[in-house]
Short mmCIF file of C-alpha atoms in Angstrom, two decimals:
data_model
loop_
_atom_site.label_atom_id
_atom_site.label_comp_id
_atom_site.label_asym_id
_atom_site.label_seq_id
_atom_site.Cartn_x
_atom_site.Cartn_y
_atom_site.Cartn_z
CA GLY O 294 15.55 -12.30 -6.96
CA ALA O 295 11.99 -12.53 -8.21
CA GLY O 296 9.47 -10.10 -6.79
CA VAL O 297 5.77 -10.54 -6.14
CA SER O 298 3.94 -11.56 -9.28
CA GLN O 299 0.23 -11.33 -10.03
CA SER O 300 -1.96 -12.66 -12.80
CA PRO O 301 -3.74 -11.69 -14.87
CA SER O 302 -2.50 -8.13 -15.25
CA ASN O 303 -5.87 -7.07 -16.64
CA LYS O 304 -9.29 -8.68 -16.40
CA VAL O 305 -12.51 -7.50 -17.96
CA THR O 306 -15.61 -9.36 -16.87
CA GLU O 307 -19.35 -9.01 -17.12
CA LYS O 308 -21.41 -8.11 -14.09
CA GLY O 309 -22.51 -11.24 -12.26
CA LYS O 310 -19.56 -13.42 -13.30
CA ASP O 311 -16.99 -14.85 -10.90
CA VAL O 312 -13.29 -13.95 -11.14
CA GLU O 313 -10.10 -15.39 -9.67
CA LEU O 314 -6.96 -13.33 -9.14
CA ARG O 315 -3.63 -14.96 -8.40
CA CYS O 316 -0.64 -13.86 -6.36
CA ASP O 317 2.82 -15.45 -6.10
CA PRO O 318 4.66 -13.90 -3.15
CA ILE O 319 8.40 -13.56 -2.72
CA SER O 320 9.89 -16.92 -1.80
CA GLY O 321 10.33 -17.24 1.95
CA HIS O 322 7.93 -14.45 2.85
CA THR O 323 5.49 -15.77 5.42
CA ALA O 324 3.02 -12.88 5.35
CA LEU O 325 0.74 -12.13 2.40
CA TYR O 326 -1.73 -9.28 2.03
CA TRP O 327 -4.39 -8.30 -0.48
CA TYR O 328 -5.33 -4.66 -1.01
CA ARG O 329 -7.40 -2.87 -3.60
CA GLN O 330 -7.18 0.61 -5.02
CA SER O 331 -10.31 2.14 -6.44
CA LEU O 332 -10.11 5.18 -8.71
CA GLY O 333 -8.85 8.23 -6.82
CA GLN O 334 -8.51 6.34 -3.56
CA GLY O 335 -5.69 5.02 -1.44
CA LEU O 336 -5.03 1.34 -1.01
CA GLU O 337 -7.66 -0.47 1.02
CA PHE O 338 -6.74 -3.55 3.08
CA LEU O 339 -8.71 -6.70 2.26
CA ILE O 340 -7.16 -9.78 3.87
CA TYR O 341 -3.96 -10.95 5.61
CA PHE O 342 -2.34 -14.38 5.79
CA GLN O 343 0.51 -15.21 8.19
CA GLY O 344 2.00 -18.67 8.04
CA ASN O 345 -0.49 -21.30 9.14
CA SER O 346 -2.54 -18.93 11.29
CA ALA O 347 -6.18 -18.19 10.53
CA PRO O 348 -6.36 -15.29 8.05
CA ASP O 349 -7.54 -11.83 9.06
CA LYS O 350 -10.53 -11.25 6.79
CA SER O 351 -11.64 -8.03 8.45
CA GLY O 352 -11.16 -5.93 5.32
CA LEU O 353 -13.25 -7.99 2.92
CA PRO O 354 -16.13 -5.74 1.80
CA SER O 355 -18.75 -8.47 1.42
CA ASP O 356 -19.23 -12.24 1.51
CA ARG O 357 -18.78 -12.29 -2.26
CA PHE O 358 -15.06 -11.93 -1.60
CA SER O 359 -12.91 -14.82 -0.41
CA ALA O 360 -9.24 -15.77 -0.52
CA GLU O 361 -7.10 -18.83 -0.06
CA ARG O 362 -3.42 -19.38 0.45
CA THR O 363 -2.29 -22.87 -0.41
CA GLY O 364 0.84 -24.38 1.08
CA GLY O 365 1.85 -21.07 2.60
CA SER O 366 2.74 -19.67 -0.79
CA VAL O 367 0.43 -18.86 -3.71
CA SER O 368 -2.81 -17.05 -2.94
CA THR O 369 -6.04 -16.70 -4.89
CA LEU O 370 -8.59 -13.94 -4.37
CA THR O 371 -12.06 -14.88 -5.62
CA ILE O 372 -14.88 -12.44 -6.25
CA GLN O 373 -18.26 -14.03 -6.87
CA ARG O 374 -21.11 -12.38 -8.75
CA THR O 375 -19.02 -9.34 -9.60
CA GLN O 376 -20.54 -5.87 -9.39
CA GLN O 377 -19.44 -2.65 -11.10
CA GLU O 378 -18.22 -1.25 -7.77
CA ASP O 379 -15.70 -4.11 -7.64
CA SER O 380 -13.78 -2.45 -10.48
CA ALA O 381 -10.36 -1.55 -9.05
CA VAL O 382 -6.72 -2.51 -9.08
CA TYR O 383 -6.16 -5.47 -6.79
CA LEU O 384 -2.69 -5.54 -5.26
CA CYS O 385 -0.93 -8.33 -3.46
CA ALA O 386 1.99 -7.79 -1.09
CA SER O 387 4.27 -10.04 0.93
CA SER O 388 6.67 -9.49 3.78
CA PRO O 389 9.14 -11.50 5.84
CA ARG O 390 8.65 -12.23 9.49
CA GLY O 391 10.72 -10.62 12.18
CA GLY O 392 11.33 -7.17 13.63
CA THR O 393 10.68 -4.07 11.62
CA ALA O 394 10.94 -6.08 8.41
CA SER O 395 7.47 -7.36 9.18
CA TYR O 396 6.10 -3.92 8.44
CA GLU O 397 7.77 -3.51 5.06
CA GLN O 398 5.57 -4.98 2.40
CA TYR O 399 6.62 -5.67 -1.16
CA PHE O 400 3.91 -5.22 -3.72
CA GLY O 401 3.16 -6.92 -6.99
CA PRO O 402 2.14 -4.96 -10.10
CA GLY O 403 -1.54 -5.52 -9.47
CA THR O 404 -4.50 -6.85 -11.44
CA ARG O 405 -6.76 -4.24 -12.99
CA LEU O 406 -10.31 -5.55 -12.79
CA THR O 407 -13.03 -3.95 -14.88
CA VAL O 408 -16.61 -5.08 -14.41
CA THR O 409 -18.87 -4.09 -17.30
CA ASP K 252 -13.29 7.96 8.43
CA GLN K 253 -9.80 8.39 7.03
CA GLN K 254 -7.13 7.50 9.54
CA VAL K 255 -4.29 8.59 7.26
CA LYS K 256 -4.66 11.81 5.31
CA GLN K 257 -2.60 13.35 2.57
CA ASN K 258 -4.24 16.69 2.04
CA SER K 259 -2.28 17.71 -1.05
CA PRO K 260 -3.33 15.70 -4.10
CA SER K 261 -0.45 17.14 -6.10
CA LEU K 262 2.84 18.98 -5.76
CA SER K 263 5.09 20.48 -8.40
CA VAL K 264 8.74 21.42 -7.78
CA GLN K 265 11.79 22.37 -9.81
CA GLU K 266 14.65 19.94 -10.28
CA GLY K 267 17.30 20.43 -7.60
CA ARG K 268 14.90 21.96 -5.08
CA ILE K 269 13.40 20.32 -2.01
CA SER K 270 10.13 18.37 -2.19
CA ILE K 271 8.12 18.16 1.02
CA LEU K 272 5.20 15.74 1.17
CA ASN K 273 2.96 15.81 4.21
CA CYS K 274 0.80 13.26 5.97
CA ASP K 275 -1.48 13.42 9.01
CA TYR K 276 -2.94 10.54 10.99
CA THR K 277 -5.58 10.15 13.67
CA ASN K 278 -5.00 6.70 15.17
CA SER K 279 -2.65 6.92 18.17
CA MET K 280 -2.14 3.13 17.99
CA PHE K 281 -0.03 3.45 14.84
CA ASP K 282 3.53 2.46 15.71
CA TYR K 283 5.24 2.41 12.33
CA PHE K 284 5.03 4.67 9.31
CA LEU K 285 6.11 4.13 5.74
CA TRP K 286 6.33 5.99 2.47
CA TYR K 287 5.73 4.22 -0.81
CA LYS K 288 6.33 5.50 -4.32
CA LYS K 289 4.16 4.41 -7.22
CA TYR K 290 4.63 4.74 -10.95
CA PRO K 291 1.70 4.21 -13.34
CA ALA K 292 0.84 0.56 -13.98
CA GLU K 293 3.24 -0.64 -11.30
CA GLY K 294 2.77 -1.68 -7.69
CA PRO K 295 3.90 0.62 -4.87
CA THR K 296 7.59 0.47 -4.04
CA PHE K 297 8.80 0.82 -0.47
CA LEU K 298 10.84 3.99 -0.03
CA ILE K 299 11.56 4.75 3.62
CA SER K 300 10.05 4.12 7.04
CA ILE K 301 10.15 5.31 10.62
CA SER K 302 9.27 3.77 13.94
CA SER K 303 7.11 5.73 16.36
CA ILE K 304 10.01 5.81 18.84
CA LYS K 305 12.04 7.97 16.48
CA ASP K 306 11.51 11.43 15.08
CA LYS K 307 13.76 11.27 12.03
CA ASN K 308 15.08 8.71 9.60
CA GLU K 309 17.36 9.51 6.69
CA ASP K 310 18.30 7.47 3.63
CA GLY K 311 20.29 9.27 0.98
CA ARG K 312 18.15 12.02 -0.54
CA PHE K 313 15.10 10.96 1.46
CA THR K 314 14.33 11.96 5.04
CA VAL K 315 11.18 11.22 6.98
CA PHE K 316 10.23 13.32 10.00
CA LEU K 317 7.69 12.24 12.60
CA ASN K 318 5.94 14.60 15.04
CA LYS K 319 3.94 12.33 17.31
CA SER K 320 2.34 15.09 19.34
CA ALA K 321 0.95 16.63 16.15
CA LYS K 322 0.27 13.22 14.55
CA HIS K 323 2.11 14.43 11.50
CA LEU K 324 4.86 13.09 9.32
CA SER K 325 6.62 14.45 6.29
CA LEU K 326 8.91 13.18 3.56
CA HIS K 327 11.69 15.44 2.33
CA ILE K 328 13.44 14.78 -0.96
CA VAL K 329 16.62 16.78 -1.51
CA PRO K 330 17.60 17.43 -4.22
CA SER K 331 14.54 16.52 -6.25
CA GLN K 332 15.12 14.81 -9.60
CA PRO K 333 12.78 14.33 -12.58
CA GLY K 334 12.84 10.56 -11.92
CA ASP K 335 11.22 11.23 -8.55
CA SER K 336 8.00 12.16 -10.35
CA ALA K 337 5.44 9.63 -9.10
CA VAL K 338 2.56 9.22 -6.67
CA TYR K 339 3.74 9.04 -3.07
CA PHE K 340 1.65 7.19 -0.50
CA CYS K 341 1.94 7.59 3.23
CA ALA K 342 1.07 4.43 5.17
CA ALA K 343 0.81 3.48 8.82
CA SER K 344 0.62 0.26 10.79
CA ALA K 345 -0.51 -0.65 14.29
CA GLY K 346 1.18 -4.05 13.93
CA GLY K 347 2.72 -4.53 17.33
CA GLY K 348 3.34 -8.21 16.67
CA SER K 349 0.05 -9.20 15.09
CA ASN K 350 -1.46 -7.98 11.84
CA TYR K 351 0.89 -5.58 10.12
CA LYS K 352 -1.74 -4.39 7.67
CA LEU K 353 -1.10 -0.93 6.30
CA THR K 354 -3.54 1.96 6.27
CA PHE K 355 -2.81 4.23 3.33
CA GLY K 356 -3.46 7.85 2.49
CA LYS K 357 -4.85 8.73 -0.93
CA GLY K 358 -1.47 9.76 -2.26
CA THR K 359 0.24 12.89 -3.53
CA LEU K 360 1.30 13.21 -7.16
CA LEU K 361 4.78 14.74 -7.24
CA THR K 362 5.98 16.32 -10.47
CA VAL K 363 9.61 17.39 -10.66
CA ASN K 364 10.18 19.74 -13.57
CA PRO K 365 13.57 19.80 -15.33
#
C-alpha cells in the first residue's frame, strides 16, 4: 500500500517568508508525528497528533512553528517568518494504534527546507 | 542533553563479517527501543525493535541486544552485505500508553565493503 508522502520534497525560501509543509500519513494510522533533522544531528521531535486528542506541541522550538491535522488525516506544518536556523529536513511519520505497533513509526521521505 | 547517544559516527566492515552498532541512553523511563536505517534522500526505515522487558530480539540477519543495567543496546548484522551501507539511527520511547514520540541518536554511518 501507499506509504507516508510529503510535499514539497524541496523548498527554498527567503528569510522572513512563511512556509507550509504537507504530510499524508498511511491510511488508517491514527498517530502522526513531525520531526526535523538538522545537519549532522539526529531527528528532533516537534509535534504529535493522536486521533481527536489535543496535540502534544512540546517539541516545537518557537511560536513561529504550528501544525494542524484536518479530519484525522492530512497534516500541515507551518513555519512563519522563517530564519536560517530553520533550514533542515522535516520528516513526518505515522503509526497505528495498539500494542507495540504504536511505537513503530513509518516515515515519509521528508521535505528539505533551505532558508536563504 | 542527549538522552540517546551513538558515539561512533562511522563504521566500516568487510562484506560477510559482523557489524556491531552501539547505542547508550540515559533516561530510565524509556521502555521501547528501535533501530532505523536511512539511505540518502529517503526517510528512515524501521528495522528492528525491542521492549525493555526483553534482552534480545532477532530478525533474520539482524539482532538487537539490550542491557538495561548498563543502559546500552547494540545492533548486530550478520553477515553484513554491501546493501546494508546506510546511516543507522538508534531511537527510544517512553510511550507507556501516551505519547510514543521517539528520541533519536545522531546516527552511525555503516559502510560495508565488497
